[in-house]
mmCIF file of C-alpha atoms in Angstrom:
data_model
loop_
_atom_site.group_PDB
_atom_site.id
_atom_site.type_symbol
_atom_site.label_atom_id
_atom_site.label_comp_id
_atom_site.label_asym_id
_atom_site.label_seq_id
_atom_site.Cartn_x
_atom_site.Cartn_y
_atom_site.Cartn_z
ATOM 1 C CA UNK L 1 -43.191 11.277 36.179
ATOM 2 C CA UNK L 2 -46.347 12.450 34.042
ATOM 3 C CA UNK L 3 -46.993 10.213 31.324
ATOM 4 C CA UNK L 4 -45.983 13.057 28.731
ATOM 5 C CA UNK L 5 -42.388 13.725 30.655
ATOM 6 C CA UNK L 6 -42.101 9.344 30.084
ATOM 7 C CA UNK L 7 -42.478 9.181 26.524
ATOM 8 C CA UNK L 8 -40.628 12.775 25.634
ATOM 9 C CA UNK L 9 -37.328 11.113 28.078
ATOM 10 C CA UNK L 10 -37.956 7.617 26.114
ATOM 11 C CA UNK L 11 -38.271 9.324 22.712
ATOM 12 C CA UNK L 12 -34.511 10.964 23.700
ATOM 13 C CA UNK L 13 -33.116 7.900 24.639
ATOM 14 C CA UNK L 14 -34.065 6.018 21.371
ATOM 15 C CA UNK L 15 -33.230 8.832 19.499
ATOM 16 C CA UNK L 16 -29.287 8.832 21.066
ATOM 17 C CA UNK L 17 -29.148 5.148 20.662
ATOM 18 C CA UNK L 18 -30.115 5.628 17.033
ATOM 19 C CA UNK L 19 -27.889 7.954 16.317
ATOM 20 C CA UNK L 20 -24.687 6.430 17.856
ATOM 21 C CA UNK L 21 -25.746 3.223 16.158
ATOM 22 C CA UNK L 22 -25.454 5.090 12.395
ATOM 23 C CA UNK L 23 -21.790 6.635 13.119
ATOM 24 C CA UNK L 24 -19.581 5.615 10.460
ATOM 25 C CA UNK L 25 -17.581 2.932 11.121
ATOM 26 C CA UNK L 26 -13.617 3.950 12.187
ATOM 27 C CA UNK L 27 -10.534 1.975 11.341
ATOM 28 C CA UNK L 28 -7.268 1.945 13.020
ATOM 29 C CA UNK L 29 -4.589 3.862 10.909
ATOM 30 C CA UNK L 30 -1.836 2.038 13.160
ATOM 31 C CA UNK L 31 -1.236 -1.361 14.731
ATOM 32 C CA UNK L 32 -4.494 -2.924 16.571
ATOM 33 C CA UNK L 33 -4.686 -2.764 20.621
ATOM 34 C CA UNK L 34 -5.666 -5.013 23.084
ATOM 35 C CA UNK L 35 -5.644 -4.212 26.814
ATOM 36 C CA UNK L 36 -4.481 -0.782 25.743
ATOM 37 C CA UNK L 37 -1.072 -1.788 24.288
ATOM 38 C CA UNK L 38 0.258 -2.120 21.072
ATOM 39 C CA UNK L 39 0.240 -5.214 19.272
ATOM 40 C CA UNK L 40 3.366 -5.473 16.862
ATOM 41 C CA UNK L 41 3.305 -6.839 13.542
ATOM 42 C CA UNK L 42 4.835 -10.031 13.179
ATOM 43 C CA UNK L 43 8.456 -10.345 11.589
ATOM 44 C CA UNK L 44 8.964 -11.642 8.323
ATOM 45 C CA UNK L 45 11.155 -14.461 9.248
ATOM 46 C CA UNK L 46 10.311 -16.573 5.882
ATOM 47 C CA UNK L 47 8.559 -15.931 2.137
ATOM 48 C CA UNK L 48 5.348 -13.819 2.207
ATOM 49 C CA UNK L 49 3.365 -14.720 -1.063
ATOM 50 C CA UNK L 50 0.332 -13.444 -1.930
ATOM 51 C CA UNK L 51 -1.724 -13.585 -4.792
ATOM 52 C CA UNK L 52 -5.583 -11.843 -3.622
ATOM 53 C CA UNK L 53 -6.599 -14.866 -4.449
ATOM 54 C CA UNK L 54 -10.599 -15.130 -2.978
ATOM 55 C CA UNK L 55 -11.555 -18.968 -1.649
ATOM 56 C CA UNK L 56 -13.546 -20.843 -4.291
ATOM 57 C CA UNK L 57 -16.078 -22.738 -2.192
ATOM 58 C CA UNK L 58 -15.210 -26.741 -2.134
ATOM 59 C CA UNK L 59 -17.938 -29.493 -3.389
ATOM 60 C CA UNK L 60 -20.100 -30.545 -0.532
ATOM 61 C CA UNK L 61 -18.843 -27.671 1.788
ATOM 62 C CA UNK L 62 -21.766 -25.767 1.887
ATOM 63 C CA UNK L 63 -20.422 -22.826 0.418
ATOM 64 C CA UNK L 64 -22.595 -21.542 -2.568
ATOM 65 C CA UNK L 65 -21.040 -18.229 -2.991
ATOM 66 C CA UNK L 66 -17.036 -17.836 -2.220
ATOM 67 C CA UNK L 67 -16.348 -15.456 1.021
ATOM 68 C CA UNK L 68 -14.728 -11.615 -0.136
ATOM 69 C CA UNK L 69 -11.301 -11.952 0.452
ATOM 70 C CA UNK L 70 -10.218 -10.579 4.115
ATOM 71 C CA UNK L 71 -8.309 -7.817 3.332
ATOM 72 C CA UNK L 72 -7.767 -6.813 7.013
ATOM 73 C CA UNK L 73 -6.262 -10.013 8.101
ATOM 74 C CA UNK L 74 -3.352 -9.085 6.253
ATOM 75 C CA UNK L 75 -3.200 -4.822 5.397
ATOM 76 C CA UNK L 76 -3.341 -1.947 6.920
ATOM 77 C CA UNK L 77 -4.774 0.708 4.949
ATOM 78 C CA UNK L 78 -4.199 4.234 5.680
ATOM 79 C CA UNK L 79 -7.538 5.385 4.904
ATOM 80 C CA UNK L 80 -10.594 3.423 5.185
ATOM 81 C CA UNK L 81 -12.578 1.887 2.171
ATOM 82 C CA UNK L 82 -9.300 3.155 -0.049
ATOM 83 C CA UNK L 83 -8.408 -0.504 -1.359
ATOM 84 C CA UNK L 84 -10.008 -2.828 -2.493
ATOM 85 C CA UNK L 85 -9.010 -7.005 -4.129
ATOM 86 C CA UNK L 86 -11.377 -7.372 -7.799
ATOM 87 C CA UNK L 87 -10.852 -10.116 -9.731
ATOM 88 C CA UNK L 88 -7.824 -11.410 -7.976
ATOM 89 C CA UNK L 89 -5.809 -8.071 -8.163
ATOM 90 C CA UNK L 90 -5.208 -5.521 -5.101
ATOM 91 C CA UNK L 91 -6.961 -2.376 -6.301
ATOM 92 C CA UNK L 92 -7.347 1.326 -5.916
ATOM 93 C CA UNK L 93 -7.903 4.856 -7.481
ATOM 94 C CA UNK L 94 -7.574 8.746 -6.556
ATOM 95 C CA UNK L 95 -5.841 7.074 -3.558
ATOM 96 C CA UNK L 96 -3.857 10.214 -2.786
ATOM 97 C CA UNK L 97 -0.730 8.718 -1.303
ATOM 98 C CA UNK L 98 -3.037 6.953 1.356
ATOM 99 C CA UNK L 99 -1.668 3.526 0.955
ATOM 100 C CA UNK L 100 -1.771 0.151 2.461
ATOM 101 C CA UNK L 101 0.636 -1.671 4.596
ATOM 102 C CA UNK L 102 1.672 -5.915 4.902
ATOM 103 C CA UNK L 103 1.568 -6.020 8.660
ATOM 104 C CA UNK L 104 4.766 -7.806 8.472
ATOM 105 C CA UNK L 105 7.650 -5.944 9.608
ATOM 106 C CA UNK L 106 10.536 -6.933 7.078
ATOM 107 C CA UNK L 107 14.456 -7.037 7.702
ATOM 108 C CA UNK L 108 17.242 -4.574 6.527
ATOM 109 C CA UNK L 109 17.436 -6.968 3.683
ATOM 110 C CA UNK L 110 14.912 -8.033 1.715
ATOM 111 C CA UNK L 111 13.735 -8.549 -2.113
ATOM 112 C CA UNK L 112 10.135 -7.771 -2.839
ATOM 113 C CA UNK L 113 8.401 -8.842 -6.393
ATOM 114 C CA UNK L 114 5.145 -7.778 -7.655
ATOM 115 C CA UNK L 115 3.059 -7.752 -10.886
ATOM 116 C CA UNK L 116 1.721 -3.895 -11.343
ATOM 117 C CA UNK L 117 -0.933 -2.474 -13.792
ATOM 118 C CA UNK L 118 -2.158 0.986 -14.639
ATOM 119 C CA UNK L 119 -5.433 1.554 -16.002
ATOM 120 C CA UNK L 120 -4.517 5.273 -16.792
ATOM 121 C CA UNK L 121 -2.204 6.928 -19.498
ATOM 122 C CA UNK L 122 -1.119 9.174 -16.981
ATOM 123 C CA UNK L 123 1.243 5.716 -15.142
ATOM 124 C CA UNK L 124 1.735 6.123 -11.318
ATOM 125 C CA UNK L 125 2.730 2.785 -9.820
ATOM 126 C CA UNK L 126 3.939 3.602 -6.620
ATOM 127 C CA UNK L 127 5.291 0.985 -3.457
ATOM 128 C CA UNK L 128 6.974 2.386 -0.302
ATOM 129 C CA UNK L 129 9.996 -0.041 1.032
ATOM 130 C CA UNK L 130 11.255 0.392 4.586
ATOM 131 C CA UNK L 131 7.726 2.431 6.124
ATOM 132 C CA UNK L 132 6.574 2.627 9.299
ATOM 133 C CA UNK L 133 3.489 0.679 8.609
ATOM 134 C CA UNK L 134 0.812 2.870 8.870
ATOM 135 C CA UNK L 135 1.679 6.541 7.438
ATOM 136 C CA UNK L 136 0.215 8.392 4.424
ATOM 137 C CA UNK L 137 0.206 11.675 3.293
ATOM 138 C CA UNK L 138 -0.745 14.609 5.594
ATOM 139 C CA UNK L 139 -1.423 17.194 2.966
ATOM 140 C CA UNK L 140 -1.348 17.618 -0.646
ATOM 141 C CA UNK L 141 2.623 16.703 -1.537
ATOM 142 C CA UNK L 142 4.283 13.583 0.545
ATOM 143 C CA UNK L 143 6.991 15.056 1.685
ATOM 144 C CA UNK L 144 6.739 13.157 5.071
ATOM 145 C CA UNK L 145 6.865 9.712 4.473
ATOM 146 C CA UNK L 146 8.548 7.365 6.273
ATOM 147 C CA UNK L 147 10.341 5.057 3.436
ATOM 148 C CA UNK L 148 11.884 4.754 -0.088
ATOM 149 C CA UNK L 149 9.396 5.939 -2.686
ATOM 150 C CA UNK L 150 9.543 3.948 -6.204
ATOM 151 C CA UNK L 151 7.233 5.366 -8.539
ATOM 152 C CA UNK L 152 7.079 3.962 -12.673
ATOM 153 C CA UNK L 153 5.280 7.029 -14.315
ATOM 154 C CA UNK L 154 4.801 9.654 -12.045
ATOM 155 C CA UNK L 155 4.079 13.330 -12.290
ATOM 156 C CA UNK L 156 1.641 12.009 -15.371
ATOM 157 C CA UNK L 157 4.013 9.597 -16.859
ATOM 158 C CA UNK L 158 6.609 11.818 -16.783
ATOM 159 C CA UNK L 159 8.796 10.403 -14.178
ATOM 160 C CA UNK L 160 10.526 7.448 -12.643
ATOM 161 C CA UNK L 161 11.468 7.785 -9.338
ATOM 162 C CA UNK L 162 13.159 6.633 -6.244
ATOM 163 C CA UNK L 163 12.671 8.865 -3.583
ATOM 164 C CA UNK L 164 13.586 9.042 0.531
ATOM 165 C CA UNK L 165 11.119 9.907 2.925
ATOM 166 C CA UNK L 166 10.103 13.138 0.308
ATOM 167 C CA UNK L 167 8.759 12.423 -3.294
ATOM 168 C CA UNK L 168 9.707 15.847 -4.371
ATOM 169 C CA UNK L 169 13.047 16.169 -2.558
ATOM 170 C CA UNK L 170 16.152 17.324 -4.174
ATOM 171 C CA UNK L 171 18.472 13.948 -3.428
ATOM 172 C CA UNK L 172 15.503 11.933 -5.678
ATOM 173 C CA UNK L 173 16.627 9.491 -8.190
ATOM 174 C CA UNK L 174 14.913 10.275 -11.662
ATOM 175 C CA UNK L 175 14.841 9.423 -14.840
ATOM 176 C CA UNK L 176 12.898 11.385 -17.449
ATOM 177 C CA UNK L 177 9.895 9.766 -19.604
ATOM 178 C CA UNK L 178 11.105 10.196 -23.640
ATOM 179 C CA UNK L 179 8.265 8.240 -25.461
ATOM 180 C CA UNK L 180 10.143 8.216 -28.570
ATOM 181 C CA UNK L 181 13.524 7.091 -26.838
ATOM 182 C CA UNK L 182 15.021 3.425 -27.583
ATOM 183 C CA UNK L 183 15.885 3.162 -24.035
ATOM 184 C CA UNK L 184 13.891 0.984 -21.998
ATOM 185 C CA UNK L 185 14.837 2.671 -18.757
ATOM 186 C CA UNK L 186 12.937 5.827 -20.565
ATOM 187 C CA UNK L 187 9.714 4.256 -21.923
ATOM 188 C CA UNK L 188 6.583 5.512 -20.508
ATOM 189 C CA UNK L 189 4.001 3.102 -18.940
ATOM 190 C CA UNK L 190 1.314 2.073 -21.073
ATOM 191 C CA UNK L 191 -2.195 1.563 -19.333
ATOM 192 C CA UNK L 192 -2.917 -1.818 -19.629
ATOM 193 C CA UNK L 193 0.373 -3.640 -19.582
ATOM 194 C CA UNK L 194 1.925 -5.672 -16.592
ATOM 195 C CA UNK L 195 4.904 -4.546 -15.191
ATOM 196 C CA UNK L 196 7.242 -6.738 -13.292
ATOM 197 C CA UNK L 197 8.712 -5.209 -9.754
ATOM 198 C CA UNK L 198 11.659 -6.534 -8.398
ATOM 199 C CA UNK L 199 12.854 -4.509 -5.492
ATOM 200 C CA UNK L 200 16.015 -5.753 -3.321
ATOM 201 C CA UNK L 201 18.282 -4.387 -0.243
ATOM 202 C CA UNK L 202 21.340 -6.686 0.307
ATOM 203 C CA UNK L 203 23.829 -4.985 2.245
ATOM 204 C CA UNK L 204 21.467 -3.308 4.572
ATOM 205 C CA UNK L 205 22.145 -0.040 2.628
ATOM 206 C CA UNK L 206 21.689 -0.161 -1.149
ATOM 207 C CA UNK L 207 18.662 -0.016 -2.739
ATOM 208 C CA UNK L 208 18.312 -1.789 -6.118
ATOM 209 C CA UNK L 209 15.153 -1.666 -8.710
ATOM 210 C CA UNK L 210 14.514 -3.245 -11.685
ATOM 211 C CA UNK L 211 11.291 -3.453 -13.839
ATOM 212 C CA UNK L 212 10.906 -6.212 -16.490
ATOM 213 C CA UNK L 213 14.754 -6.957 -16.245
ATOM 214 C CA UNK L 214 15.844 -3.840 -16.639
ATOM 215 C CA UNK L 215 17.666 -2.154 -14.167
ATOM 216 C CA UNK L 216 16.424 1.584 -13.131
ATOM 217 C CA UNK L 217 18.579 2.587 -9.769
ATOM 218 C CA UNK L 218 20.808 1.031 -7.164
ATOM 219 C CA UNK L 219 20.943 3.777 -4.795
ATOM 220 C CA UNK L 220 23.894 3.615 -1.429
ATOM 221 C CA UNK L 221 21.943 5.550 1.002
ATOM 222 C CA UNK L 222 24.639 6.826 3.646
ATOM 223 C CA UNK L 223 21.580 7.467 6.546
ATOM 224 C CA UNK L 224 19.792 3.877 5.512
ATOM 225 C CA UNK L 225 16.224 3.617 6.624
ATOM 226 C CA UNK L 226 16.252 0.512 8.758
ATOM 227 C CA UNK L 227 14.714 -0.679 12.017
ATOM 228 C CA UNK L 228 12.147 0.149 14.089
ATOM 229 C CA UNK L 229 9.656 2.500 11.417
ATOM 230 C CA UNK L 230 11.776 1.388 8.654
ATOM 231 C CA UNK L 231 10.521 -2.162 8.741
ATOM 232 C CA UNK L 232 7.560 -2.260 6.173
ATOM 233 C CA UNK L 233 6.203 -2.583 2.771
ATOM 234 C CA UNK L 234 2.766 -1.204 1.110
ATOM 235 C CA UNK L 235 0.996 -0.345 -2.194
ATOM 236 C CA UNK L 236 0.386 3.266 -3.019
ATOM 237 C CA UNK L 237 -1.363 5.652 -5.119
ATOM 238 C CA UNK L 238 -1.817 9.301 -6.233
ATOM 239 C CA UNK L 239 -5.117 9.685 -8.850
ATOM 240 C CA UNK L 240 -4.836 6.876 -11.446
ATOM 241 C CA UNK L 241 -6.400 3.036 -11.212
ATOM 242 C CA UNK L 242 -3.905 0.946 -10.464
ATOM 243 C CA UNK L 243 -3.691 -2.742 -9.265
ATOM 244 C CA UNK L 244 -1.148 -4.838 -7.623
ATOM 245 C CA UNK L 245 -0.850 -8.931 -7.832
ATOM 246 C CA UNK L 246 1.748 -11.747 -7.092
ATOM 247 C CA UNK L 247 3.696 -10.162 -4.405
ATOM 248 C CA UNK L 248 6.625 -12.569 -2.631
ATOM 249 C CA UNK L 249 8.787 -11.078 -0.073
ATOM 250 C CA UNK L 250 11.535 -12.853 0.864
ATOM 251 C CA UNK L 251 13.883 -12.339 4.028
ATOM 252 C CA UNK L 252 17.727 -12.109 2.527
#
């Protein structure tokens, strides 16, 4: 090989290297593999707490500066680089219904708690209950998901809602936002303010909802979502910033 046919085929092979080596990074949307098989989330068999709480480096450890908190060892998210844990609180914004997912897989009956903040007027705390796992929206509306849809404020605080499998389907539970109205159940969310999630299935078919103590919907699905794809829990999000905190799920 001439010495100019050498450095044009090494020149190539850098360049290839180079270039695979500066491919953005993917993440699995679904359970992890190893060997080619699917590994399954574990089951929620006793309390899941967890607080996004990042390791403050112990005195004579060694550790000057506290490690980011592993997000992955515990959530799935939907889309990459979507969520985020600042200042002790699970975070994200213009999210558009990609969400993340405890890879826990959580019996027909269950109660879930949270602490949930808005940073917007416009509201939009939104959990699924009973999901696959691992789906998010496919196109602009979520009419395709795979669980119960609770949403404080949506539609730009217009809304509360408990939705199955479609956000904008006709069977929704909804009550309308009335700013001025002394019912609690009707009070918009205010940006800033914590709200109090308390989320519970007891009979393997009813799902109840209350926020701050006050009850919103018990809803008797006659098709309950349960089992296999019906067997998770995640954070979501349309466009506002919004952060999650002091979640416990307990096994009923």
């Amino acid at each position: 090989m001439s010495r100019l046919g050498f450095l044009c085929s090494y020149s190539l092979a850098v360049l290839l290297v180079f270039s695979g080596a500066c491919k953005a990074k993917k993440y699995p949307l679904g359970p992890s593999k190893k060997g080619g098989a699917l590994i399954a989330d574990p089951p929620l068999t006793e309390a899941f707490v967890e607080r996004f709480e990042v390791p403050a480096g112990g005195e004579g450890d060694g550790v000057d500066f506290p490690p980011p908190f592993d997000l992955a060892r515990d959530w799935r998210q939907n889309e990459e680089r979507t969520w985020s844990v600042k200042e002790g609180w699970l975070c994200a914004v213009h999210a558009r219904n990609h969400g993340i997912w405890l890879k826990r897989t959580l019996p027909a009956n269950a109660r879930i708690e949270f602490d949930a903040v808005s940073s917007s007027s416009d509201g939009d705390l939104k959990v699924e209950a009973w999901g696959d796992g691992r789906s998010g929206a496919t196109s602009v509306s979520y009419m395709d998901a795979t669980s119960y849809l609770l949403i404080l404020g949506g539609w730009k605080n217009s809304l509360h809602v408990l939705a199955r499998i479609n956000e904008h389907g006709e069977d929704r539970k909804e009550i309308v936002v009335r700013p001025s109205s002394s019912d609690l159940r009707e009070q918009p969310v205010i940006p800033g303010k914590v709200y109090h999630f308390y989320i519970e299935r007891t009979d393997g078919k009813t799902v109840r909802w209350q926020v701050n103590g006050v009850d919103l919907f018990a809803w008797t699905d006659p098709e309950p979502l349960v089992g296999d794809g019906h067997d998770h829990f995640g954070f979501n999000d349309w466009d506002a910033q919004v952060c999650f905190d002091n979640l416990r799920i307990e096994p009923l």
